[in-house]
GROMACS .gro file of N, CA and C in nm:
model
  219
    1MET      N    1  -2.362  -0.321  -2.861
    1MET     CA    2  -2.313  -0.233  -2.757
    1MET      C    3  -2.170  -0.190  -2.793
    2PRO      N    4  -2.137  -0.059  -2.789
    2PRO     CA    5  -2.004  -0.013  -2.827
    2PRO      C    6  -1.897  -0.057  -2.727
    3LYS      N    7  -1.776  -0.078  -2.776
    3LYS     CA    8  -1.662  -0.117  -2.694
    3LYS      C    9  -1.582   0.006  -2.656
    4HIS      N   10  -1.527   0.007  -2.534
    4HIS     CA   11  -1.448   0.119  -2.486
    4HIS      C   12  -1.327   0.066  -2.410
    5LYS      N   13  -1.224   0.148  -2.404
    5LYS     CA   14  -1.110   0.117  -2.318
    5LYS      C   15  -1.156   0.139  -2.174
    6VAL      N   16  -1.140   0.040  -2.091
    6VAL     CA   17  -1.186   0.047  -1.952
    6VAL      C   18  -1.068   0.015  -1.860
    7THR      N   19  -1.044   0.100  -1.761
    7THR     CA   20  -0.941   0.075  -1.661
    7THR      C   21  -1.010   0.020  -1.537
    8ILE      N   22  -0.964  -0.096  -1.491
    8ILE     CA   23  -1.026  -0.162  -1.377
    8ILE      C   24  -0.931  -0.156  -1.259
    9PHE      N   25  -0.982  -0.114  -1.144
    9PHE     CA   26  -0.906  -0.108  -1.019
    9PHE      C   27  -0.966  -0.209  -0.922
   10LYS      N   28  -0.880  -0.284  -0.856
   10LYS     CA   29  -0.923  -0.380  -0.756
   10LYS      C   30  -0.852  -0.348  -0.625
   11PRO      N   31  -0.925  -0.347  -0.513
   11PRO     CA   32  -0.859  -0.322  -0.384
   11PRO      C   33  -0.752  -0.427  -0.358
   12TYR      N   34  -0.644  -0.382  -0.296
   12TYR     CA   35  -0.533  -0.471  -0.266
   12TYR      C   36  -0.560  -0.547  -0.137
   13ASN      N   37  -0.529  -0.676  -0.135
   13ASN     CA   38  -0.548  -0.762  -0.019
   13ASN      C   39  -0.419  -0.763   0.064
   14PHE      N   40  -0.411  -0.675   0.164
   14PHE     CA   41  -0.291  -0.661   0.248
   14PHE      C   42  -0.266  -0.786   0.332
   15SER      N   43  -0.139  -0.806   0.370
   15SER     CA   44  -0.099  -0.911   0.464
   15SER      C   45  -0.013  -0.847   0.572
   16GLU      N   46  -0.038  -0.882   0.698
   16GLU     CA   47   0.045  -0.827   0.806
   16GLU      C   48   0.191  -0.867   0.786
   17GLY      N   49   0.281  -0.772   0.813
   17GLY     CA   50   0.423  -0.794   0.795
   17GLY      C   51   0.473  -0.761   0.656
   18GLU      N   52   0.383  -0.735   0.566
   18GLU     CA   53   0.419  -0.705   0.427
   18GLU      C   54   0.489  -0.569   0.418
   19LYS      N   55   0.592  -0.563   0.335
   19LYS     CA   56   0.662  -0.438   0.309
   19LYS      C   57   0.610  -0.383   0.177
   20ILE      N   58   0.562  -0.257   0.180
   20ILE     CA   59   0.501  -0.198   0.061
   20ILE      C   60   0.566  -0.063   0.032
   21ARG      N   61   0.550  -0.019  -0.091
   21ARG     CA   62   0.594   0.115  -0.132
   21ARG      C   63   0.476   0.180  -0.205
   22ILE      N   64   0.436   0.298  -0.155
   22ILE     CA   65   0.329   0.375  -0.219
   22ILE      C   66   0.398   0.479  -0.305
   23ASP      N   67   0.369   0.477  -0.432
   23ASP     CA   68   0.433   0.565  -0.529
   23ASP      C   69   0.344   0.686  -0.553
   24GLY      N   70   0.381   0.799  -0.492
   24GLY     CA   71   0.307   0.923  -0.512
   24GLY      C   72   0.201   0.948  -0.406
   25GLY      N   73   0.144   1.066  -0.411
   25GLY     CA   74   0.039   1.104  -0.318
   25GLY      C   75   0.093   1.142  -0.181
   26SER      N   76   0.004   1.183  -0.093
   26SER     CA   77   0.045   1.230   0.039
   26SER      C   78   0.095   1.118   0.129
   27ARG      N   79   0.065   0.992   0.097
   27ARG     CA   80   0.110   0.878   0.176
   27ARG      C   81   0.226   0.805   0.110
   28GLY      N   82   0.288   0.867   0.011
   28GLY     CA   83   0.395   0.804  -0.064
   28GLY      C   84   0.514   0.768   0.023
   29GLY      N   85   0.576   0.655  -0.007
   29GLY     CA   86   0.694   0.612   0.065
   29GLY      C   87   0.687   0.465   0.099
   30ASP      N   88   0.781   0.419   0.182
   30ASP     CA   89   0.789   0.279   0.224
   30ASP      C   90   0.715   0.262   0.356
   31TRP      N   91   0.644   0.148   0.367
   31TRP     CA   92   0.563   0.119   0.484
   31TRP      C   93   0.566  -0.031   0.512
   32GLU      N   94   0.541  -0.066   0.639
   32GLU     CA   95   0.519  -0.204   0.677
   32GLU      C   96   0.375  -0.215   0.726
   33VAL      N   97   0.304  -0.318   0.680
   33VAL     CA   98   0.166  -0.340   0.722
   33VAL      C   99   0.169  -0.404   0.860
   34VAL      N  100   0.109  -0.337   0.960
   34VAL     CA  101   0.111  -0.388   1.097
   34VAL      C  102  -0.028  -0.420   1.151
   35GLY      N  103  -0.133  -0.389   1.077
   35GLY     CA  104  -0.268  -0.421   1.122
   35GLY      C  105  -0.366  -0.409   1.007
   36ILE      N  106  -0.467  -0.495   1.007
   36ILE     CA  107  -0.566  -0.498   0.900
   36ILE      C  108  -0.703  -0.527   0.960
   37SER      N  109  -0.804  -0.453   0.915
   37SER     CA  110  -0.942  -0.485   0.947
   37SER      C  111  -1.021  -0.482   0.817
   38ASP      N  112  -1.151  -0.502   0.825
   38ASP     CA  113  -1.233  -0.499   0.704
   38ASP      C  114  -1.227  -0.365   0.634
   39ARG      N  115  -1.214  -0.257   0.709
   39ARG     CA  116  -1.218  -0.123   0.651
   39ARG      C  117  -1.088  -0.043   0.664
   40LYS      N  118  -1.000  -0.084   0.755
   40LYS     CA  119  -0.880  -0.004   0.784
   40LYS      C  120  -0.753  -0.085   0.762
   41VAL      N  121  -0.644  -0.012   0.740
   41VAL     CA  122  -0.511  -0.072   0.735
   41VAL      C  123  -0.419   0.016   0.821
   42LYS      N  124  -0.336  -0.047   0.904
   42LYS     CA  125  -0.242   0.027   0.987
   42LYS      C  126  -0.102   0.004   0.930
   43LEU      N  127  -0.033   0.115   0.903
   43LEU     CA  128   0.100   0.110   0.842
   43LEU      C  129   0.201   0.174   0.935
   44ARG      N  130   0.324   0.119   0.934
   44ARG     CA  131   0.434   0.174   1.013
   44ARG      C  132   0.545   0.220   0.919
   45CYS      N  133   0.596   0.339   0.946
   45CYS     CA  134   0.711   0.391   0.871
   45CYS      C  135   0.836   0.319   0.921
   46PRO      N  136   0.919   0.262   0.831
   46PRO     CA  137   1.039   0.189   0.874
   46PRO      C  138   1.151   0.281   0.924
   47ILE      N  139   1.140   0.409   0.900
   47ILE     CA  140   1.243   0.504   0.941
   47ILE      C  141   1.210   0.563   1.079
   48SER      N  142   1.089   0.617   1.094
   48SER     CA  143   1.050   0.683   1.220
   48SER      C  144   0.976   0.590   1.315
   49ASN      N  145   0.931   0.474   1.266
   49ASN     CA  146   0.849   0.380   1.342
   49ASN      C  147   0.713   0.436   1.381
   50ARG      N  148   0.674   0.550   1.327
   50ARG     CA  149   0.540   0.604   1.353
   50ARG      C  150   0.438   0.518   1.280
   51GLU      N  151   0.321   0.502   1.342
   51GLU     CA  152   0.214   0.421   1.285
   51GLU      C  153   0.094   0.508   1.252
   52PHE      N  154   0.028   0.473   1.141
   52PHE     CA  155  -0.090   0.545   1.097
   52PHE      C  156  -0.195   0.444   1.055
   53GLU      N  157  -0.320   0.473   1.089
   53GLU     CA  158  -0.430   0.386   1.047
   53GLU      C  159  -0.519   0.466   0.952
   54TRP      N  160  -0.542   0.409   0.835
   54TRP     CA  161  -0.622   0.476   0.733
   54TRP      C  162  -0.726   0.381   0.677
   55ASN      N  163  -0.830   0.438   0.617
   55ASN     CA  164  -0.922   0.356   0.539
   55ASN      C  165  -0.843   0.290   0.429
   56ARG      N  166  -0.882   0.170   0.391
   56ARG     CA  167  -0.811   0.102   0.281
   56ARG      C  168  -0.817   0.188   0.156
   57PHE      N  169  -0.703   0.201   0.089
   57PHE     CA  170  -0.695   0.294  -0.023
   57PHE      C  171  -0.605   0.245  -0.135
   58CYS      N  172  -0.528   0.141  -0.117
   58CYS     CA  173  -0.426   0.101  -0.214
   58CYS      C  174  -0.480   0.004  -0.319
   59TYR      N  175  -0.420   0.013  -0.435
   59TYR     CA  176  -0.449  -0.077  -0.546
   59TYR      C  177  -0.317  -0.126  -0.600
   60GLN      N  178  -0.309  -0.255  -0.630
   60GLN     CA  179  -0.182  -0.313  -0.673
   60GLN      C  180  -0.148  -0.270  -0.815
   61ALA      N  181  -0.023  -0.229  -0.835
   61ALA     CA  182   0.024  -0.188  -0.967
   61ALA      C  183   0.140  -0.274  -1.015
   62GLU      N  184   0.229  -0.317  -0.924
   62GLU     CA  185   0.348  -0.390  -0.963
   62GLU      C  186   0.404  -0.462  -0.841
   63ILE      N  187   0.468  -0.575  -0.861
   63ILE     CA  188   0.535  -0.648  -0.754
   63ILE      C  189   0.681  -0.664  -0.792
   64LEU      N  190   0.772  -0.623  -0.704
   64LEU     CA  191   0.916  -0.639  -0.727
   64LEU      C  192   0.966  -0.753  -0.640
   65ASP      N  193   1.026  -0.854  -0.700
   65ASP     CA  194   1.078  -0.967  -0.624
   65ASP      C  195   1.212  -0.936  -0.557
   66ASP      N  196   1.283  -0.835  -0.607
   66ASP     CA  197   1.415  -0.803  -0.551
   66ASP      C  198   1.430  -0.654  -0.527
   67GLY      N  199   1.322  -0.587  -0.487
   67GLY     CA  200   1.324  -0.443  -0.465
   67GLY      C  201   1.392  -0.404  -0.335
   68GLU      N  202   1.463  -0.293  -0.335
   68GLU     CA  203   1.526  -0.239  -0.215
   68GLU      C  204   1.418  -0.180  -0.125
   69TRP      N  205   1.424  -0.211   0.006
   69TRP     CA  206   1.326  -0.158   0.100
   69TRP      C  207   1.388  -0.145   0.236
   70PRO      N  208   1.379  -0.032   0.307
   70PRO     CA  209   1.327   0.093   0.252
   70PRO      C  210   1.426   0.153   0.152
   71MET      N  211   1.372   0.234   0.063
   71MET     CA  212   1.457   0.298  -0.038
   71MET      C  213   1.543   0.404   0.028
   72LYS      N  214   1.664   0.414  -0.017
   72LYS     CA  215   1.753   0.520   0.031
   72LYS      C  216   1.742   0.638  -0.063
   73ASP      N  217   1.741   0.759  -0.006
   73ASP     CA  218   1.731   0.880  -0.090
   73ASP      C  219   1.857   0.907  -0.166
   0.00000   0.00000   0.00000
């Protein structure tokens, strides 16, 4: 069987209270995880405090132990 370069994506396992940064896309920016279900994740913007609930969509790419959050423009 031939070998190929394969990119594997795994859904991210969110935790309530977690501070995350989405890099790119229409949901890009800093968020706090405020709710989790089997299919949905609820995120709060740390600047406006607005909350949004979306189908789970994130995949882990990198973890920063000393990252600034929220990022200043």
